[in-house]
Amino acid sequence: MSPFIRRRPRAGAGGFAGLSALLILALTGPSGAGERAFVTNQDGGSISIVDLATMEISGTVPMDGKPAGIAVSDRYAYVSRPEAKSVGVIDLATGKALPEIEVGGGPLGIAVHPSGAPVYVADWFSHSLLVVDPKTRAVTTRFETGESPSGVAVTKDGSVVVTADRDSDQVSFIDTRSGEALARVPVGKRPFGVTISPDQARLYAVNVGSDDVTVLDLRSHEVLATVPVGSHPYAAAEANGRVFVTDQYGGTLSVFDAKSFEPVERIEIGEYPEGIEASADGRYVYVANWFDDSLAKVDTESLRIVGTVDVGSGPRAFGTFITETEPNKEQDQ
């Protein structure tokens, strides 16, 4: 199955006719206090904006180009659009669309430096990580990765960026200043999502081809454990001392202890779960269910689904898709 575009028959599947190449924000009401989710709907050609306090849709951003990856900063949301070979940009403070950033190749995973720039985009076809200046809207350089990079993650201090190199069965740790590889570490088969733990101690590489998660020490790059999970895992999030992994084919959420790596639970979550992220306080994780066209809210203590909301067609939410309701209006693009 293509990492870019999912194809399946579905009633009412969204198309792209009449959609502007620019992003048009159509808010339907106030978001309220708390956090918002920006969910990429690849089949529907849109971004669903979800008020996570109420689990209601607060806006929709039509977007062509098969939106897949997402990375939010304090002020902007950046969206990989593999079919359009570009990155879409949403101004979170004003709701205005900004010009797309042409990057070429096959953009998929995406992440933002903690300072707000640059933006890192995994280019599946050139086997490299594109470094994008959001002010000039141009690719400034490329960092070498392994084959077919997918997921991207950046440390909180911005010194290291990590890629999951799917077809090399490895992860690359790259110095963000020099672009040099600090390490290239073999993991499981076909790693796709990569997530850094909140304490910046560990990296989780989610291996879709071997149904497991490789846990690595973020500093030494040593493999600490290989944890079996469900069928065809996609991405992971750590919260409340537990690691939550979306199992696409299993329709489950595998949960294991973040210290002992022992299994805790496997939760029936929805059909074909993909993107996942935790709330800032770690109380909840949010899961995009591709075939259910929904976003599910899971309590990280009780391990129960406590809310769901219908989003657009074919949600992926691959990356960091949660942000505070009120963005930093002082940051300039």
C-alpha positions as YAML, in Angstrom:
chain: A
units: angstrom
residues:
- id: 1
  name: MET
  ca: [0.00, 0.00, 0.00]
- id: 2
  name: SER
  ca: [1.36, 3.41, -0.91]
- id: 3
  name: PRO
  ca: [2.60, 5.53, 2.00]
- id: 4
  name: PHE
  ca: [1.20, 8.57, 0.18]
- id: 5
  name: ILE
  ca: [-2.28, 7.78, -1.01]
- id: 6
  name: ARG
  ca: [-4.84, 5.32, 0.34]
- id: 7
  name: ARG
  ca: [-7.34, 4.04, -2.20]
- id: 8
  name: ARG
  ca: [-10.64, 2.43, -1.22]
- id: 9
  name: PRO
  ca: [-14.28, 2.78, -2.29]
- id: 10
  name: ARG
  ca: [-16.24, 5.00, 0.04]
- id: 11
  name: ALA
  ca: [-19.55, 6.77, -0.14]
- id: 12
  name: GLY
  ca: [-19.18, 10.48, -0.50]
- id: 13
  name: ALA
  ca: [-15.42, 10.44, -0.86]
- id: 14
  name: GLY
  ca: [-14.11, 13.94, -1.23]
- id: 15
  name: GLY
  ca: [-12.57, 15.21, -4.43]
- id: 16
  name: PHE
  ca: [-10.62, 18.28, -5.39]
- id: 17
  name: ALA
  ca: [-12.77, 19.94, -8.03]
- id: 18
  name: GLY
  ca: [-13.24, 23.60, -7.30]
- id: 19
  name: LEU
  ca: [-10.75, 23.70, -4.44]
- id: 20
  name: SER
  ca: [-8.35, 26.60, -4.46]
- id: 21
  name: ALA
  ca: [-4.64, 25.89, -4.53]
- id: 22
  name: LEU
  ca: [-4.49, 28.19, -1.54]
- id: 23
  name: LEU
  ca: [-5.96, 27.25, 1.82]
- id: 24
  name: ILE
  ca: [-9.34, 28.73, 2.67]
- id: 25
  name: LEU
  ca: [-10.24, 28.69, 6.34]
- id: 26
  name: ALA
  ca: [-13.94, 28.36, 7.00]
- id: 27
  name: LEU
  ca: [-14.49, 28.62, 10.75]
- id: 28
  name: THR
  ca: [-17.92, 27.69, 12.03]
- id: 29
  name: GLY
  ca: [-17.64, 28.93, 15.61]
- id: 30
  name: PRO
  ca: [-15.32, 29.78, 18.50]
- id: 31
  name: SER
  ca: [-12.86, 27.10, 19.62]
- id: 32
  name: GLY
  ca: [-13.12, 27.76, 23.36]
- id: 33
  name: ALA
  ca: [-10.41, 27.14, 25.92]
- id: 34
  name: GLY
  ca: [-7.93, 24.27, 25.70]
- id: 35
  name: GLU
  ca: [-6.35, 22.66, 22.69]
- id: 36
  name: ARG
  ca: [-7.22, 22.17, 19.04]
- id: 37
  name: ALA
  ca: [-6.41, 19.34, 16.65]
- id: 38
  name: PHE
  ca: [-5.64, 19.89, 12.96]
- id: 39
  name: VAL
  ca: [-6.46, 16.59, 11.26]
- id: 40
  name: THR
  ca: [-5.36, 15.96, 7.68]
- id: 41
  name: ASN
  ca: [-8.11, 14.26, 5.66]
- id: 42
  name: GLN
  ca: [-6.35, 12.78, 2.67]
- id: 43
  name: ASP
  ca: [-9.36, 11.40, 0.79]
- id: 44
  name: GLY
  ca: [-11.52, 14.43, 1.53]
- id: 45
  name: GLY
  ca: [-8.90, 17.01, 0.61]
- id: 46
  name: SER
  ca: [-9.26, 19.01, 3.81]
- id: 47
  name: ILE
  ca: [-8.06, 19.73, 7.33]
- id: 48
  name: SER
  ca: [-10.61, 19.31, 10.13]
- id: 49
  name: ILE
  ca: [-10.11, 21.65, 13.08]
- id: 50
  name: VAL
  ca: [-11.35, 20.01, 16.28]
- id: 51
  name: ASP
  ca: [-11.97, 21.70, 19.64]
- id: 52
  name: LEU
  ca: [-10.60, 19.02, 21.93]
- id: 53
  name: ALA
  ca: [-12.43, 20.30, 25.00]
- id: 54
  name: THR
  ca: [-15.82, 19.71, 23.39]
- id: 55
  name: MET
  ca: [-14.79, 17.21, 20.66]
- id: 56
  name: GLU
  ca: [-16.61, 19.28, 18.07]
- id: 57
  name: ILE
  ca: [-15.55, 20.55, 14.65]
- id: 58
  name: SER
  ca: [-14.74, 24.26, 14.82]
- id: 59
  name: GLY
  ca: [-13.53, 24.73, 11.26]
- id: 60
  name: THR
  ca: [-12.51, 23.15, 7.97]
- id: 61
  name: VAL
  ca: [-9.61, 23.99, 5.66]
- id: 62
  name: PRO
  ca: [-10.13, 22.72, 2.07]
- id: 63
  name: MET
  ca: [-6.79, 21.55, 0.68]
- id: 64
  name: ASP
  ca: [-5.89, 19.64, -2.46]
- id: 65
  name: GLY
  ca: [-2.74, 17.60, -3.02]
- id: 66
  name: LYS
  ca: [-3.70, 14.65, -0.76]
- id: 67
  name: PRO
  ca: [-2.69, 16.19, 2.61]
- id: 68
  name: ALA
  ca: [-0.94, 13.68, 4.85]
- id: 69
  name: GLY
  ca: [1.73, 14.92, 7.24]
- id: 70
  name: ILE
  ca: [1.15, 17.76, 9.70]
- id: 71
  name: ALA
  ca: [3.35, 19.82, 12.01]
- id: 72
  name: VAL
  ca: [2.07, 22.69, 14.14]
- id: 73
  name: SER
  ca: [4.17, 25.45, 15.65]
- id: 74
  name: ASP
  ca: [3.07, 28.30, 17.93]
- id: 75
  name: ARG
  ca: [1.65, 30.20, 14.98]
- id: 76
  name: TYR
  ca: [1.49, 28.03, 11.87]
- id: 77
  name: ALA
  ca: [0.45, 24.60, 10.71]
- id: 78
  name: TYR
  ca: [2.53, 23.03, 7.94]
- id: 79
  name: VAL
  ca: [1.01, 20.25, 5.86]
- id: 80
  name: SER
  ca: [2.76, 17.88, 3.46]
- id: 81
  name: ARG
  ca: [0.86, 17.49, 0.19]
- id: 82
  name: PRO
  ca: [2.53, 14.61, -1.70]
- id: 83
  name: GLU
  ca: [0.34, 14.80, -4.79]
- id: 84
  name: ALA
  ca: [0.96, 18.55, -5.12]
- id: 85
  name: LYS
  ca: [4.67, 18.18, -4.22]
- id: 86
  name: SER
  ca: [4.35, 21.06, -1.82]
- id: 87
  name: VAL
  ca: [3.78, 22.15, 1.77]
- id: 88
  name: GLY
  ca: [0.59, 23.97, 2.70]
- id: 89
  name: VAL
  ca: [0.63, 26.67, 5.38]
- id: 90
  name: ILE
  ca: [-2.14, 27.83, 7.72]
- id: 91
  name: ASP
  ca: [-1.81, 30.95, 9.90]
- id: 92
  name: LEU
  ca: [-3.33, 29.82, 13.19]
- id: 93
  name: ALA
  ca: [-3.76, 33.33, 14.58]
- id: 94
  name: THR
  ca: [-5.58, 34.97, 11.68]
- id: 95
  name: GLY
  ca: [-7.09, 32.01, 9.87]
- id: 96
  name: LYS
  ca: [-5.59, 33.32, 6.62]
- id: 97
  name: ALA
  ca: [-4.06, 31.14, 3.96]
- id: 98
  name: LEU
  ca: [-0.44, 31.70, 3.04]
- id: 99
  name: PRO
  ca: [1.19, 30.71, -0.25]
- id: 100
  name: GLU
  ca: [2.11, 27.06, -0.48]
- id: 101
  name: ILE
  ca: [5.77, 26.12, -0.45]
- id: 102
  name: GLU
  ca: [6.91, 24.17, -3.50]
- id: 103
  name: VAL
  ca: [9.35, 21.42, -2.50]
- id: 104
  name: GLY
  ca: [9.13, 18.84, -5.31]
- id: 105
  name: GLY
  ca: [9.74, 15.13, -4.86]
- id: 106
  name: GLY
  ca: [7.52, 13.19, -2.49]
- id: 107
  name: PRO
  ca: [6.95, 15.11, 0.76]
- id: 108
  name: LEU
  ca: [5.55, 12.96, 3.57]
- id: 109
  name: GLY
  ca: [6.69, 13.30, 7.19]
- id: 110
  name: ILE
  ca: [7.13, 16.85, 8.46]
- id: 111
  name: ALA
  ca: [8.36, 18.58, 11.62]
- id: 112
  name: VAL
  ca: [9.19, 22.11, 12.77]
- id: 113
  name: HIS
  ca: [12.25, 23.32, 14.68]
- id: 114
  name: PRO
  ca: [11.19, 24.47, 18.19]
- id: 115
  name: SER
  ca: [12.10, 28.06, 17.30]
- id: 116
  name: GLY
  ca: [9.54, 27.99, 14.48]
- id: 117
  name: ALA
  ca: [12.06, 27.57, 11.66]
- id: 118
  name: PRO
  ca: [13.23, 25.73, 9.70]
- id: 119
  name: VAL
  ca: [10.65, 23.17, 8.66]
- id: 120
  name: TYR
  ca: [11.94, 19.64, 8.00]
- id: 121
  name: VAL
  ca: [10.24, 17.61, 5.26]
- id: 122
  name: ALA
  ca: [10.98, 13.97, 4.47]
- id: 123
  name: ASP
  ca: [11.32, 13.49, 0.71]
- id: 124
  name: TRP
  ca: [10.43, 9.89, -0.03]
- id: 125
  name: PHE
  ca: [11.84, 9.89, -3.55]
- id: 126
  name: SER
  ca: [15.18, 11.66, -3.12]
- id: 127
  name: HIS
  ca: [15.99, 9.80, 0.12]
- id: 128
  name: SER
  ca: [16.69, 13.05, 1.90]
- id: 129
  name: LEU
  ca: [15.35, 15.49, 4.46]
- id: 130
  name: LEU
  ca: [14.47, 18.87, 2.99]
- id: 131
  name: VAL
  ca: [15.28, 21.91, 5.11]
- id: 132
  name: VAL
  ca: [12.73, 24.62, 4.34]
- id: 133
  name: ASP
  ca: [12.91, 28.29, 5.30]
- id: 134
  name: PRO
  ca: [9.27, 29.33, 5.92]
- id: 135
  name: LYS
  ca: [10.11, 33.04, 5.44]
- id: 136
  name: THR
  ca: [11.64, 32.69, 1.99]
- id: 137
  name: ARG
  ca: [9.39, 29.68, 1.24]
- id: 138
  name: ALA
  ca: [12.26, 27.77, -0.26]
- id: 139
  name: VAL
  ca: [14.28, 24.62, 0.29]
- id: 140
  name: THR
  ca: [17.66, 25.82, 1.59]
- id: 141
  name: THR
  ca: [19.48, 22.50, 1.83]
- id: 142
  name: ARG
  ca: [19.03, 18.75, 2.03]
- id: 143
  name: PHE
  ca: [20.23, 16.30, 4.67]
- id: 144
  name: GLU
  ca: [21.04, 12.76, 3.56]
- id: 145
  name: THR
  ca: [18.87, 10.01, 5.04]
- id: 146
  name: GLY
  ca: [18.35, 6.36, 4.29]
- id: 147
  name: GLU
  ca: [15.89, 5.13, 1.68]
- id: 148
  name: SER
  ca: [12.30, 6.36, 1.71]
- id: 149
  name: PRO
  ca: [12.24, 8.57, 4.83]
- id: 150
  name: SER
  ca: [8.79, 8.81, 6.38]
- id: 151
  name: GLY
  ca: [8.36, 10.05, 9.97]
- id: 152
  name: VAL
  ca: [10.33, 13.03, 11.30]
- id: 153
  name: ALA
  ca: [10.91, 14.23, 14.88]
- id: 154
  name: VAL
  ca: [13.00, 17.05, 16.39]
- id: 155
  name: THR
  ca: [14.41, 17.31, 19.91]
- id: 156
  name: LYS
  ca: [13.10, 20.11, 22.15]
- id: 157
  name: ASP
  ca: [16.45, 21.92, 22.04]
- id: 158
  name: GLY
  ca: [16.43, 21.73, 18.24]
- id: 159
  name: SER
  ca: [19.87, 20.13, 18.04]
- id: 160
  name: VAL
  ca: [18.88, 16.78, 16.52]
- id: 161
  name: VAL
  ca: [16.35, 15.72, 13.92]
- id: 162
  name: VAL
  ca: [15.44, 12.06, 13.46]
- id: 163
  name: THR
  ca: [13.99, 10.31, 10.42]
- id: 164
  name: ALA
  ca: [12.47, 6.86, 10.00]
- id: 165
  name: ASP
  ca: [14.10, 5.47, 6.86]
- id: 166
  name: ARG
  ca: [11.47, 2.92, 5.91]
- id: 167
  name: ASP
  ca: [13.16, 1.01, 3.11]
- id: 168
  name: SER
  ca: [16.55, 0.98, 4.87]
- id: 169
  name: ASP
  ca: [15.08, -0.48, 8.09]
- id: 170
  name: GLN
  ca: [16.86, 2.19, 10.10]
- id: 171
  name: VAL
  ca: [16.54, 5.54, 11.80]
- id: 172
  name: SER
  ca: [18.89, 8.46, 11.13]
- id: 173
  name: PHE
  ca: [19.98, 10.88, 13.86]
- id: 174
  name: ILE
  ca: [21.09, 14.12, 12.18]
- id: 175
  name: ASP
  ca: [22.84, 17.19, 13.63]
- id: 176
  name: THR
  ca: [20.60, 20.13, 12.66]
- id: 177
  name: ARG
  ca: [23.52, 22.59, 12.45]
- id: 178
  name: SER
  ca: [25.88, 20.62, 10.26]
- id: 179
  name: GLY
  ca: [23.49, 18.21, 8.58]
- id: 180
  name: GLU
  ca: [25.88, 15.39, 9.41]
- id: 181
  name: ALA
  ca: [24.58, 12.01, 10.53]
- id: 182
  name: LEU
  ca: [25.28, 11.37, 14.19]
- id: 183
  name: ALA
  ca: [24.17, 7.76, 13.83]
- id: 184
  name: ARG
  ca: [22.21, 5.46, 11.56]
- id: 185
  name: VAL
  ca: [20.75, 2.67, 13.65]
- id: 186
  name: PRO
  ca: [19.09, -0.54, 12.40]
- id: 187
  name: VAL
  ca: [15.60, -1.05, 13.83]
- id: 188
  name: GLY
  ca: [12.70, -3.32, 12.86]
- id: 189
  name: LYS
  ca: [11.24, -3.84, 9.42]
- id: 190
  name: ARG
  ca: [9.91, -0.77, 7.59]
- id: 191
  name: PRO
  ca: [9.92, 1.88, 10.35]
- id: 192
  name: PHE
  ca: [7.33, 4.56, 9.67]
- id: 193
  name: GLY
  ca: [6.52, 6.82, 12.62]
- id: 194
  name: VAL
  ca: [9.16, 8.17, 15.03]
- id: 195
  name: THR
  ca: [8.36, 9.83, 18.36]
- id: 196
  name: ILE
  ca: [10.59, 11.37, 21.03]
- id: 197
  name: SER
  ca: [9.57, 10.82, 24.65]
- id: 198
  name: PRO
  ca: [8.43, 13.89, 26.64]
- id: 199
  name: ASP
  ca: [11.55, 13.70, 28.87]
- id: 200
  name: GLN
  ca: [13.75, 13.62, 25.75]
- id: 201
  name: ALA
  ca: [15.38, 10.37, 26.87]
- id: 202
  name: ARG
  ca: [14.02, 7.87, 24.35]
- id: 203
  name: LEU
  ca: [13.02, 7.49, 20.73]
- id: 204
  name: TYR
  ca: [10.24, 5.19, 19.60]
- id: 205
  name: ALA
  ca: [10.53, 3.82, 16.06]
- id: 206
  name: VAL
  ca: [7.29, 2.17, 14.94]
- id: 207
  name: ASN
  ca: [7.98, -0.72, 12.58]
- id: 208
  name: VAL
  ca: [5.04, -1.41, 10.28]
- id: 209
  name: GLY
  ca: [6.64, -4.47, 8.70]
- id: 210
  name: SER
  ca: [7.65, -6.37, 11.86]
- id: 211
  name: ASP
  ca: [4.73, -5.44, 14.14]
- id: 212
  name: ASP
  ca: [6.91, -3.98, 16.86]
- id: 213
  name: VAL
  ca: [8.41, -0.79, 18.28]
- id: 214
  name: THR
  ca: [12.15, -0.24, 18.65]
- id: 215
  name: VAL
  ca: [13.01, 1.82, 21.75]
- id: 216
  name: LEU
  ca: [16.31, 3.72, 21.53]
- id: 217
  name: ASP
  ca: [18.29, 5.91, 23.90]
- id: 218
  name: LEU
  ca: [18.11, 9.37, 22.37]
- id: 219
  name: ARG
  ca: [21.68, 10.31, 23.36]
- id: 220
  name: SER
  ca: [23.67, 7.10, 23.04]
- id: 221
  name: HIS
  ca: [21.53, 5.76, 20.16]
- id: 222
  name: GLU
  ca: [21.59, 2.35, 21.83]
- id: 223
  name: VAL
  ca: [18.64, 0.03, 21.27]
- id: 224
  name: LEU
  ca: [16.98, -0.47, 24.67]
- id: 225
  name: ALA
  ca: [14.15, -2.80, 23.72]
- id: 226
  name: THR
  ca: [12.01, -4.20, 20.93]
- id: 227
  name: VAL
  ca: [8.36, -4.29, 21.97]
- id: 228
  name: PRO
  ca: [5.79, -6.43, 20.12]
- id: 229
  name: VAL
  ca: [2.54, -4.60, 19.29]
- id: 230
  name: GLY
  ca: [-0.46, -5.15, 17.01]
- id: 231
  name: SER
  ca: [-0.69, -5.63, 13.26]
- id: 232
  name: HIS
  ca: [0.98, -3.05, 11.02]
- id: 233
  name: PRO
  ca: [1.69, -0.31, 13.59]
- id: 234
  name: TYR
  ca: [1.86, 3.24, 12.31]
- id: 235
  name: ALA
  ca: [2.75, 5.81, 15.00]
- id: 236
  name: ALA
  ca: [3.23, 6.21, 18.77]
- id: 237
  name: ALA
  ca: [2.74, 8.68, 21.60]
- id: 238
  name: GLU
  ca: [3.94, 8.56, 25.22]
- id: 239
  name: ALA
  ca: [1.69, 9.88, 27.99]
- id: 240
  name: ASN
  ca: [1.13, 9.17, 31.68]
- id: 241
  name: GLY
  ca: [4.04, 6.73, 31.81]
- id: 242
  name: ARG
  ca: [2.65, 4.63, 28.98]
- id: 243
  name: VAL
  ca: [3.33, 4.33, 25.26]
- id: 244
  name: PHE
  ca: [0.33, 4.15, 22.91]
- id: 245
  name: VAL
  ca: [0.76, 2.66, 19.42]
- id: 246
  name: THR
  ca: [-1.77, 2.68, 16.59]
- id: 247
  name: ASP
  ca: [-2.15, -0.74, 14.95]
- id: 248
  name: GLN
  ca: [-3.57, -0.13, 11.47]
- id: 249
  name: TYR
  ca: [-4.63, -3.65, 10.49]
- id: 250
  name: GLY
  ca: [-5.61, -4.60, 14.03]
- id: 251
  name: GLY
  ca: [-7.90, -1.63, 14.59]
- id: 252
  name: THR
  ca: [-6.34, -1.41, 18.03]
- id: 253
  name: LEU
  ca: [-4.24, 0.77, 20.29]
- id: 254
  name: SER
  ca: [-1.37, -1.19, 21.86]
- id: 255
  name: VAL
  ca: [-0.27, 0.14, 25.25]
- id: 256
  name: PHE
  ca: [2.98, -0.69, 27.02]
- id: 257
  name: ASP
  ca: [4.80, 0.65, 30.08]
- id: 258
  name: ALA
  ca: [7.35, 3.36, 29.25]
- id: 259
  name: LYS
  ca: [9.86, 2.12, 31.86]
- id: 260
  name: SER
  ca: [9.56, -1.66, 31.89]
- id: 261
  name: PHE
  ca: [8.34, -1.95, 28.27]
- id: 262
  name: GLU
  ca: [5.88, -4.58, 29.48]
- id: 263
  name: PRO
  ca: [2.45, -4.76, 27.78]
- id: 264
  name: VAL
  ca: [-0.41, -3.03, 29.57]
- id: 265
  name: GLU
  ca: [-3.47, -3.30, 27.33]
- id: 266
  name: ARG
  ca: [-4.73, -3.51, 23.77]
- id: 267
  name: ILE
  ca: [-7.73, -1.26, 23.13]
- id: 268
  name: GLU
  ca: [-10.26, -1.61, 20.32]
- id: 269
  name: ILE
  ca: [-10.02, 1.91, 18.90]
- id: 270
  name: GLY
  ca: [-11.51, 2.06, 15.40]
- id: 271
  name: GLU
  ca: [-10.97, 0.93, 11.85]
- id: 272
  name: TYR
  ca: [-7.44, 1.53, 10.55]
- id: 273
  name: PRO
  ca: [-5.99, 3.92, 13.17]
- id: 274
  name: GLU
  ca: [-3.08, 6.02, 12.00]
- id: 275
  name: GLY
  ca: [-1.97, 9.37, 13.51]
- id: 276
  name: ILE
  ca: [-1.77, 9.78, 17.28]
- id: 277
  name: GLU
  ca: [-0.71, 12.55, 19.67]
- id: 278
  name: ALA
  ca: [-1.03, 13.24, 23.39]
- id: 279
  name: SER
  ca: [-2.47, 16.33, 25.03]
- id: 280
  name: ALA
  ca: [0.07, 18.69, 26.63]
- id: 281
  name: ASP
  ca: [-0.77, 17.41, 30.12]
- id: 282
  name: GLY
  ca: [-0.68, 13.76, 29.08]
- id: 283
  name: ARG
  ca: [-4.22, 13.11, 30.25]
- id: 284
  name: TYR
  ca: [-5.49, 12.06, 26.83]
- id: 285
  name: VAL
  ca: [-4.28, 10.69, 23.54]
- id: 286
  name: TYR
  ca: [-6.09, 11.41, 20.28]
- id: 287
  name: VAL
  ca: [-6.24, 8.88, 17.45]
- id: 288
  name: ALA
  ca: [-7.22, 9.42, 13.80]
- id: 289
  name: ASN
  ca: [-9.14, 6.42, 12.43]
- id: 290
  name: TRP
  ca: [-8.71, 6.29, 8.66]
- id: 291
  name: PHE
  ca: [-11.64, 4.07, 7.65]
- id: 292
  name: ASP
  ca: [-14.00, 5.40, 10.33]
- id: 293
  name: ASP
  ca: [-13.42, 9.06, 9.38]
- id: 294
  name: SER
  ca: [-13.13, 9.90, 13.06]
- id: 295
  name: LEU
  ca: [-10.89, 11.23, 15.81]
- id: 296
  name: ALA
  ca: [-11.05, 9.31, 19.10]
- id: 297
  name: LYS
  ca: [-10.15, 10.63, 22.56]
- id: 298
  name: VAL
  ca: [-8.65, 8.11, 25.01]
- id: 299
  name: ASP
  ca: [-8.16, 8.63, 28.75]
- id: 300
  name: THR
  ca: [-4.55, 7.58, 29.47]
- id: 301
  name: GLU
  ca: [-5.37, 6.45, 33.02]
- id: 302
  name: SER
  ca: [-8.57, 4.44, 32.55]
- id: 303
  name: LEU
  ca: [-7.63, 3.43, 28.98]
- id: 304
  name: ARG
  ca: [-11.17, 4.09, 27.86]
- id: 305
  name: ILE
  ca: [-12.46, 5.99, 24.85]
- id: 306
  name: VAL
  ca: [-14.12, 9.08, 26.30]
- id: 307
  name: GLY
  ca: [-15.08, 10.90, 23.11]
- id: 308
  name: THR
  ca: [-15.19, 10.74, 19.32]
- id: 309
  name: VAL
  ca: [-15.88, 13.22, 16.56]
- id: 310
  name: ASP
  ca: [-16.49, 12.71, 12.83]
- id: 311
  name: VAL
  ca: [-13.86, 14.43, 10.71]
- id: 312
  name: GLY
  ca: [-13.24, 14.45, 6.96]
- id: 313
  name: SER
  ca: [-12.73, 11.50, 4.65]
- id: 314
  name: GLY
  ca: [-9.58, 9.45, 5.23]
- id: 315
  name: PRO
  ca: [-7.91, 11.15, 8.22]
- id: 316
  name: ARG
  ca: [-4.18, 10.53, 8.63]
- id: 317
  name: ALA
  ca: [-2.90, 13.20, 11.07]
- id: 318
  name: PHE
  ca: [0.67, 11.99, 10.59]
- id: 319
  name: GLY
  ca: [2.84, 14.10, 12.87]
- id: 320
  name: THR
  ca: [2.17, 16.75, 15.52]
- id: 321
  name: PHE
  ca: [-1.38, 17.98, 15.03]
- id: 322
  name: ILE
  ca: [-2.36, 19.45, 18.43]
- id: 323
  name: THR
  ca: [-1.87, 23.08, 19.44]
- id: 324
  name: GLU
  ca: [-3.15, 25.51, 22.05]
- id: 325
  name: THR
  ca: [-6.43, 27.24, 21.22]
- id: 326
  name: GLU
  ca: [-4.88, 30.70, 21.29]
- id: 327
  name: PRO
  ca: [-1.69, 30.83, 19.19]
- id: 328
  name: ASN
  ca: [1.21, 33.16, 19.78]
- id: 329
  name: LYS
  ca: [0.20, 36.24, 17.83]
- id: 330
  name: GLU
  ca: [3.55, 37.93, 18.33]
- id: 331
  name: GLN
  ca: [5.50, 35.45, 16.22]
- id: 332
  name: ASP
  ca: [6.06, 36.62, 12.68]
- id: 333
  name: GLN
  ca: [6.14, 34.48, 9.57]
...
